[in-house]
Amino acid sequence: MTAVDDARALLATLTDADPVGVWSAPGRANLIGEHTDYNEGFVLPFAIAQRTAAAVAVRSDDVIRVRSTFADEAVEVRLSELDARIAAGGLDWAGYPLGVAWALRAAAPDATPRGVDIALASEVPVGAGLSSSAAIEGAVASALNDVWGAGLDAVALARVGRTAENDAVGAPTGIMDQMASMLGVADAATFLDCRTLETRPVALGFAEAGLAILVVDTLVEHAHSSGGYRERRASCEKGAAAFGVPALRDLTVDDLPRAAEILDDVTFRRVRHIVTENQRVLDTVDALDADGPRAIGDLLTASHASMRDDFEISVPELDLAVDTALTAGALGARMTGGGFGGAAIALIPADLVPAATDAVHAAFTASGFRAPNVFTVTPSQGARRDA
């Protein structure tokens, strides 16, 4: 069964009313460009085939009730009490769908909010750095946009998702995940300028080149609302302030010698990661356009080294996954997502996937780590109405 099927089945346990539709949105893998989004920089994510589905039925009252396959109990709140409930916090997973409802109502004052039952089912691994949260936000935002007649476009719905994550859930993330989930194109990455929100699809051509993206989910869970993420963002803001610029986007590699002079060591290394990562994104786009996917492996691996050494967001399991994949024949590999756990990706010849998978499992066993979840992902379509 698919997430769409599971969401339909779960909705039937909530209500006898027929669903008015099922909407879904994908998780995402970030090919390159980590922590650059909230620094108004460049990112290159792609939507994956694994999706979260939201089945929706309309109610006769003003209650929003949400239920998911990954939680035992439904959570409900009246529309008239939504602001207070969001402000009070403590909603756990329900903060994502209810936060979307709250943010959408503010973003579309001419919409017609109405009570709904929302049943969520997901194929996106939680805590793996593949943005299960943005998949929830995209599915619910797409559903309520239609059911409430909000009339927002995909970029506006991505903004709604980011507002929900930042202000309702309390995770200080950028907009990359939501944009990738809303705007994904099959067999392409989304090149996003996080300052202007301008996007364009960049052809990937992995299958045509005989390549695959292997994901190693370390099963080390991370949380964007935890202190490590906030500290990295604060360091970036400190670095930008020292240069008198709005964001680190405004610095280039030519500014790094000066940064080394005026910043403390830790802040300098955080800044160096962002500045060089922005350049790596631009170089990756140029390489894909000119030479295809086999030309980008070294850029991916350099990105991981920067996240490991300068931004210090990797963990031993991620480093082992990257090193093992490279030894097994990957052209490049890097951790993906916010860090402190989650997943690594490897760009690898498709015929080497089985052997690389075995090698990763063996390496984790030898190191005494929990067995990882290893699978491939395919660049896929963004948010849509499925039924």
Coordinates of C-alpha atoms in Angstrom, one line a residue:
M1 CA 0.0 0.0 0.0
T2 CA 1.1 3.6 -0.6
A3 CA 0.9 6.5 1.7
V4 CA -2.2 7.6 -0.2
D5 CA -3.9 4.3 0.6
D6 CA -2.8 4.4 4.2
A7 CA -4.1 7.9 4.6
R8 CA -7.5 7.0 3.2
A9 CA -7.7 4.0 5.5
L10 CA -6.8 6.0 8.5
L11 CA -9.4 8.7 7.6
A12 CA -12.0 6.1 7.6
T13 CA -11.3 5.3 11.2
L14 CA -11.9 9.0 12.1
T15 CA -15.1 9.8 10.2
D16 CA -17.9 8.3 8.1
A17 CA -17.7 11.3 5.8
D18 CA -16.3 10.7 2.3
P19 CA -12.9 12.3 1.7
V20 CA -12.9 15.4 -0.4
G21 CA -9.5 14.5 -1.7
V22 CA -6.0 13.2 -0.9
W23 CA -3.0 15.4 -1.4
S24 CA 0.7 14.4 -1.0
A25 CA 4.1 16.0 -0.9
P26 CA 7.6 14.4 -1.0
G27 CA 10.5 14.4 1.3
R28 CA 13.7 15.7 -0.2
A29 CA 17.4 14.9 -0.5
N30 CA 19.7 17.8 -0.6
L31 CA 22.3 17.2 -3.3
I32 CA 24.5 20.0 -2.1
G33 CA 24.1 23.3 -0.1
E34 CA 23.8 22.7 3.6
H35 CA 22.9 25.4 6.1
T36 CA 23.2 28.0 3.3
D37 CA 19.4 28.5 3.1
Y38 CA 19.0 30.6 6.2
N39 CA 22.1 32.5 5.2
E40 CA 20.2 33.6 2.0
G41 CA 22.5 31.5 -0.1
F42 CA 22.1 28.8 -2.7
V43 CA 20.9 25.2 -2.4
L44 CA 20.3 22.3 -4.8
P45 CA 17.8 19.8 -3.4
F46 CA 15.6 17.4 -5.2
A47 CA 12.2 15.9 -4.2
I48 CA 12.3 12.1 -3.6
A49 CA 9.7 9.4 -4.4
Q50 CA 8.9 8.8 -0.8
R51 CA 5.8 10.9 0.1
T52 CA 3.5 12.0 2.9
A53 CA -0.2 11.9 2.1
A54 CA -3.1 13.9 3.7
A55 CA -6.6 12.6 3.3
V56 CA -9.2 15.2 4.2
A57 CA -12.9 15.2 5.0
V58 CA -14.9 18.3 5.7
R59 CA -16.7 18.6 9.1
S60 CA -19.9 20.4 10.0
D61 CA -18.3 22.3 12.9
D62 CA -15.1 24.4 13.3
V63 CA -12.8 21.7 14.6
I64 CA -9.6 20.7 13.0
R65 CA -8.8 17.1 13.9
V66 CA -5.5 15.6 12.9
R67 CA -4.4 12.0 13.1
S68 CA -1.3 10.2 11.8
T69 CA -0.1 6.7 11.3
F70 CA 2.9 7.5 13.5
A71 CA 0.9 8.6 16.6
D72 CA -1.7 6.8 18.6
E73 CA -4.1 9.6 19.4
A74 CA -5.9 12.3 17.3
V75 CA -5.3 15.9 18.2
E76 CA -8.1 18.5 17.7
V77 CA -8.6 22.2 18.2
R78 CA -11.3 24.7 17.3
L79 CA -10.4 27.3 14.7
S80 CA -11.4 30.0 17.2
E81 CA -8.8 28.5 19.6
L82 CA -6.0 27.9 17.1
D83 CA -4.0 31.0 17.8
A84 CA -3.9 30.3 21.6
R85 CA -3.1 26.6 21.0
I86 CA -0.2 27.4 18.8
A87 CA 1.1 30.0 21.2
A88 CA 0.9 27.5 24.1
G89 CA 3.1 25.0 22.2
G90 CA 3.6 21.4 23.3
L91 CA 1.8 20.0 20.3
D92 CA 4.6 17.6 19.3
W93 CA 4.0 16.1 15.8
A94 CA 0.6 17.8 15.6
G95 CA 2.4 21.2 15.6
Y96 CA 3.3 20.6 11.9
P97 CA -0.2 20.2 10.5
L98 CA -1.9 22.5 12.9
G99 CA 0.9 25.1 12.4
V100 CA 0.2 24.9 8.7
A101 CA -3.5 25.6 9.3
W102 CA -2.5 28.6 11.5
A103 CA 0.0 30.0 9.1
L104 CA -2.2 29.5 6.0
R105 CA -5.1 31.4 7.6
A106 CA -2.8 34.3 8.2
A107 CA -1.3 34.2 4.7
A108 CA -4.7 34.0 3.0
P109 CA -7.1 36.3 4.9
D110 CA -9.7 35.9 2.1
A111 CA -9.8 32.1 2.5
T112 CA -12.8 30.4 4.1
P113 CA -11.5 28.2 6.9
R114 CA -13.7 25.3 7.8
G115 CA -13.5 22.3 10.1
V116 CA -11.7 19.3 8.7
D117 CA -10.5 15.9 9.6
I118 CA -7.0 15.2 8.3
A119 CA -5.4 11.8 8.3
L120 CA -1.6 11.6 7.6
A121 CA 0.5 8.7 6.4
S122 CA 4.1 8.9 5.4
E123 CA 6.8 6.9 3.6
V124 CA 9.5 9.5 4.4
P125 CA 11.8 8.2 7.2
V126 CA 11.6 10.4 10.3
G127 CA 14.8 11.9 11.6
A128 CA 16.8 10.9 8.6
G129 CA 17.5 14.4 7.2
L130 CA 15.1 13.8 4.3
S131 CA 12.7 16.4 5.5
S132 CA 9.7 14.4 6.7
S133 CA 8.5 17.6 8.3
A134 CA 8.4 19.5 5.0
A135 CA 6.5 16.6 3.4
I136 CA 3.8 16.9 6.1
E137 CA 3.7 20.7 5.7
G138 CA 3.4 20.5 1.9
A139 CA 0.7 17.9 1.9
V140 CA -1.4 19.7 4.5
A141 CA -0.8 23.1 2.9
S142 CA -1.8 21.8 -0.5
A143 CA -4.9 20.2 0.9
L144 CA -6.1 23.3 2.9
N145 CA -5.2 25.6 0.1
D146 CA -7.8 23.8 -2.0
V147 CA -10.4 23.0 0.7
W148 CA -10.3 26.5 2.1
G149 CA -10.1 28.2 -1.3
A150 CA -7.0 30.1 -0.3
G151 CA -5.7 30.3 -3.9
L152 CA -2.0 30.4 -3.0
D153 CA 0.7 29.4 -5.4
A154 CA 3.5 26.8 -4.7
V155 CA 6.0 29.4 -3.4
A156 CA 3.5 31.0 -1.1
L157 CA 2.6 27.5 0.3
A158 CA 6.3 26.9 0.8
R159 CA 6.4 30.1 2.9
V160 CA 3.4 28.8 4.9
G161 CA 5.3 25.6 5.6
R162 CA 8.4 27.5 6.8
T163 CA 6.3 29.8 9.0
A164 CA 4.7 26.7 10.6
E165 CA 8.1 25.1 11.2
N166 CA 9.8 28.3 12.5
D167 CA 7.0 29.9 14.5
A168 CA 4.6 27.0 15.4
V169 CA 7.1 24.2 15.9
G170 CA 10.1 26.4 16.9
A171 CA 12.7 25.0 14.5
P172 CA 14.9 27.8 13.0
T173 CA 15.2 26.3 9.6
G174 CA 15.3 28.0 6.2
I175 CA 12.9 27.5 3.3
M176 CA 14.9 25.0 1.2
D177 CA 13.0 21.9 2.4
Q178 CA 9.5 23.4 1.7
M179 CA 10.5 24.8 -1.7
A180 CA 12.0 21.4 -2.7
S181 CA 8.9 19.6 -1.6
M182 CA 6.5 22.0 -3.3
L183 CA 8.4 22.5 -6.6
G184 CA 10.2 19.3 -7.3
V185 CA 10.5 18.1 -10.9
A186 CA 11.1 14.5 -11.9
D187 CA 14.8 13.8 -12.9
A188 CA 15.9 17.2 -11.8
A189 CA 17.1 19.2 -8.8
T190 CA 15.7 22.6 -7.8
F191 CA 18.3 25.3 -7.9
L192 CA 17.1 27.8 -5.4
D193 CA 18.3 31.3 -4.6
C194 CA 17.1 31.6 -1.0
R195 CA 17.3 35.4 -1.0
T196 CA 15.1 36.0 -4.0
L197 CA 13.3 32.6 -4.0
E198 CA 14.0 32.3 -7.7
T199 CA 14.2 28.7 -8.9
R200 CA 15.0 26.7 -11.9
P201 CA 15.1 22.9 -12.5
V202 CA 18.6 21.5 -13.2
A203 CA 18.6 18.2 -15.1
L204 CA 20.3 15.5 -13.2
G205 CA 20.3 12.5 -15.6
F206 CA 21.5 10.0 -13.0
A207 CA 19.8 7.0 -14.6
E208 CA 20.9 7.9 -18.1
A209 CA 24.5 8.1 -16.8
G210 CA 24.2 4.8 -15.1
L211 CA 24.3 6.3 -11.6
A212 CA 22.2 6.2 -8.5
I213 CA 21.8 8.1 -5.3
L214 CA 22.3 5.8 -2.3
V215 CA 21.0 7.0 1.0
V216 CA 22.5 5.7 4.3
D217 CA 20.0 6.5 7.1
T218 CA 22.2 6.1 10.2
L219 CA 19.1 6.0 12.4
V220 CA 20.8 8.6 14.6
E221 CA 17.8 10.9 15.0
H222 CA 18.3 14.7 15.0
A223 CA 16.0 17.5 15.9
H224 CA 16.2 20.9 14.2
S225 CA 14.8 22.7 17.3
S226 CA 17.7 21.5 19.4
G227 CA 20.6 23.6 20.5
G228 CA 23.2 22.6 18.0
Y229 CA 21.3 24.0 15.0
R230 CA 20.5 27.2 16.8
E231 CA 24.2 27.7 17.8
R232 CA 25.3 27.3 14.2
R233 CA 22.7 29.8 13.0
A234 CA 23.8 32.3 15.7
S235 CA 27.4 31.9 14.6
C236 CA 26.5 32.7 11.0
E237 CA 24.6 35.8 12.2
K238 CA 27.6 36.8 14.2
G239 CA 29.9 36.5 11.2
A240 CA 27.6 38.5 9.0
A241 CA 27.3 41.2 11.6
A242 CA 31.1 41.5 11.8
F243 CA 31.2 42.3 8.1
G244 CA 28.2 44.6 8.2
V245 CA 26.3 42.5 5.6
P246 CA 22.7 41.2 5.8
A247 CA 23.7 37.6 5.4
L248 CA 26.7 35.4 4.7
R249 CA 25.4 35.2 1.1
D250 CA 27.1 38.6 0.6
L251 CA 30.6 37.2 1.2
T252 CA 32.8 35.3 -1.3
V253 CA 35.9 33.2 -0.9
D254 CA 37.9 36.4 -1.5
D255 CA 36.6 37.6 1.9
L256 CA 37.9 34.6 3.9
P257 CA 41.4 36.0 4.6
R258 CA 39.8 39.0 6.2
A259 CA 37.3 36.8 8.1
A260 CA 40.2 34.8 9.5
E261 CA 41.7 38.1 10.9
I262 CA 38.6 39.6 12.5
L263 CA 36.6 36.5 13.7
D264 CA 37.3 34.0 16.5
D265 CA 38.3 30.5 15.3
V266 CA 35.0 28.9 15.7
T267 CA 33.0 31.7 14.0
F268 CA 35.5 31.8 11.2
R269 CA 35.1 28.1 10.5
R270 CA 31.4 28.4 10.5
V271 CA 31.6 31.3 8.1
R272 CA 34.1 29.5 5.9
H273 CA 31.7 26.5 5.5
I274 CA 28.8 28.7 4.4
V275 CA 30.9 30.8 2.0
T276 CA 32.6 27.8 0.4
E277 CA 29.4 25.8 0.3
N278 CA 27.7 28.5 -1.6
Q279 CA 30.5 28.4 -4.2
R280 CA 30.2 24.6 -4.3
V281 CA 26.5 24.8 -5.1
L282 CA 27.2 27.2 -8.0
D283 CA 30.1 25.0 -9.2
T284 CA 27.8 21.9 -9.1
V285 CA 25.1 23.6 -11.1
D286 CA 27.7 24.6 -13.7
A287 CA 29.2 21.1 -13.8
L288 CA 25.8 19.5 -14.2
D289 CA 24.8 21.9 -17.0
A290 CA 28.1 21.4 -18.9
D291 CA 29.3 17.9 -18.2
G292 CA 26.6 15.9 -16.4
P293 CA 26.4 14.1 -13.1
R294 CA 29.7 12.3 -13.3
A295 CA 31.5 15.6 -12.9
I296 CA 30.2 16.5 -9.4
G297 CA 31.5 13.8 -7.2
D298 CA 34.5 15.7 -5.8
L299 CA 32.2 18.7 -4.9
L300 CA 30.0 16.4 -2.9
T301 CA 32.9 15.0 -1.0
A302 CA 34.4 18.4 -0.3
S303 CA 31.0 19.5 1.1
H304 CA 31.1 16.7 3.6
A305 CA 34.6 17.6 4.7
S306 CA 33.5 21.1 5.3
M307 CA 30.5 20.1 7.3
R308 CA 32.6 17.7 9.3
D309 CA 35.6 20.0 10.0
D310 CA 34.3 23.6 9.7
F311 CA 30.6 23.4 10.6
E312 CA 31.0 20.4 12.9
I313 CA 27.6 18.9 12.3
S314 CA 28.6 15.4 11.3
V315 CA 28.7 12.3 13.7
P316 CA 30.9 9.2 13.5
E317 CA 28.1 7.2 11.8
L318 CA 27.8 9.7 9.0
D319 CA 31.6 9.9 8.5
L320 CA 31.7 6.1 8.4
A321 CA 28.9 6.0 5.8
V322 CA 30.7 8.5 3.6
D323 CA 34.1 6.9 3.8
T324 CA 32.7 3.4 3.2
A325 CA 30.7 4.5 0.2
L326 CA 33.7 6.2 -1.3
T327 CA 35.8 3.1 -0.8
A328 CA 33.0 1.0 -2.4
G329 CA 33.2 3.1 -5.6
A330 CA 31.0 6.1 -5.0
L331 CA 32.1 9.1 -7.1
G332 CA 31.2 11.4 -4.2
A333 CA 29.4 11.3 -0.9
R334 CA 28.3 13.6 1.8
M335 CA 26.0 13.9 4.8
T336 CA 22.7 15.5 3.9
G337 CA 20.2 17.5 6.0
G338 CA 20.8 19.5 9.1
G339 CA 23.3 17.2 10.7
F340 CA 23.9 15.8 14.2
G341 CA 22.5 12.5 12.8
G342 CA 20.3 11.6 9.9
A343 CA 21.5 10.4 6.5
A344 CA 24.4 10.5 4.1
I345 CA 24.1 10.3 0.3
A346 CA 26.4 8.7 -2.2
L347 CA 26.6 9.3 -6.0
I348 CA 27.5 5.8 -7.2
P349 CA 27.4 3.7 -10.3
A350 CA 24.1 1.8 -10.2
D351 CA 25.7 -1.6 -10.6
L352 CA 27.8 -1.0 -7.4
V353 CA 24.7 -0.4 -5.2
P354 CA 24.4 -3.9 -3.9
A355 CA 28.1 -4.3 -3.0
A356 CA 28.2 -0.8 -1.4
T357 CA 25.1 -1.6 0.6
D358 CA 26.7 -4.7 2.0
A359 CA 29.9 -2.8 2.7
V360 CA 28.1 -0.2 4.7
H361 CA 26.3 -2.8 6.8
A362 CA 29.5 -4.6 7.4
A363 CA 31.3 -1.4 8.4
F364 CA 28.6 -0.4 10.8
T365 CA 28.5 -3.8 12.4
A366 CA 32.3 -3.8 12.8
S367 CA 32.1 -0.4 14.5
G368 CA 29.4 -1.5 16.9
F369 CA 26.9 1.0 15.4
R370 CA 23.2 0.3 15.0
A371 CA 22.4 -1.3 11.5
P372 CA 21.6 1.6 9.1
N373 CA 18.7 1.7 6.6
V374 CA 20.2 1.8 3.1
F375 CA 18.2 2.5 0.0
T376 CA 18.2 4.5 -3.2
V377 CA 16.1 7.6 -4.0
T378 CA 14.9 9.0 -7.3
P379 CA 14.4 12.7 -8.2
S380 CA 10.6 13.0 -8.3
Q381 CA 7.6 15.3 -8.6
G382 CA 6.7 17.8 -5.9
A383 CA 3.4 18.3 -4.1
R384 CA 0.2 17.3 -5.9
R385 CA -3.4 16.3 -5.5
D386 CA -3.6 12.5 -5.8
A387 CA -7.3 11.9 -5.6

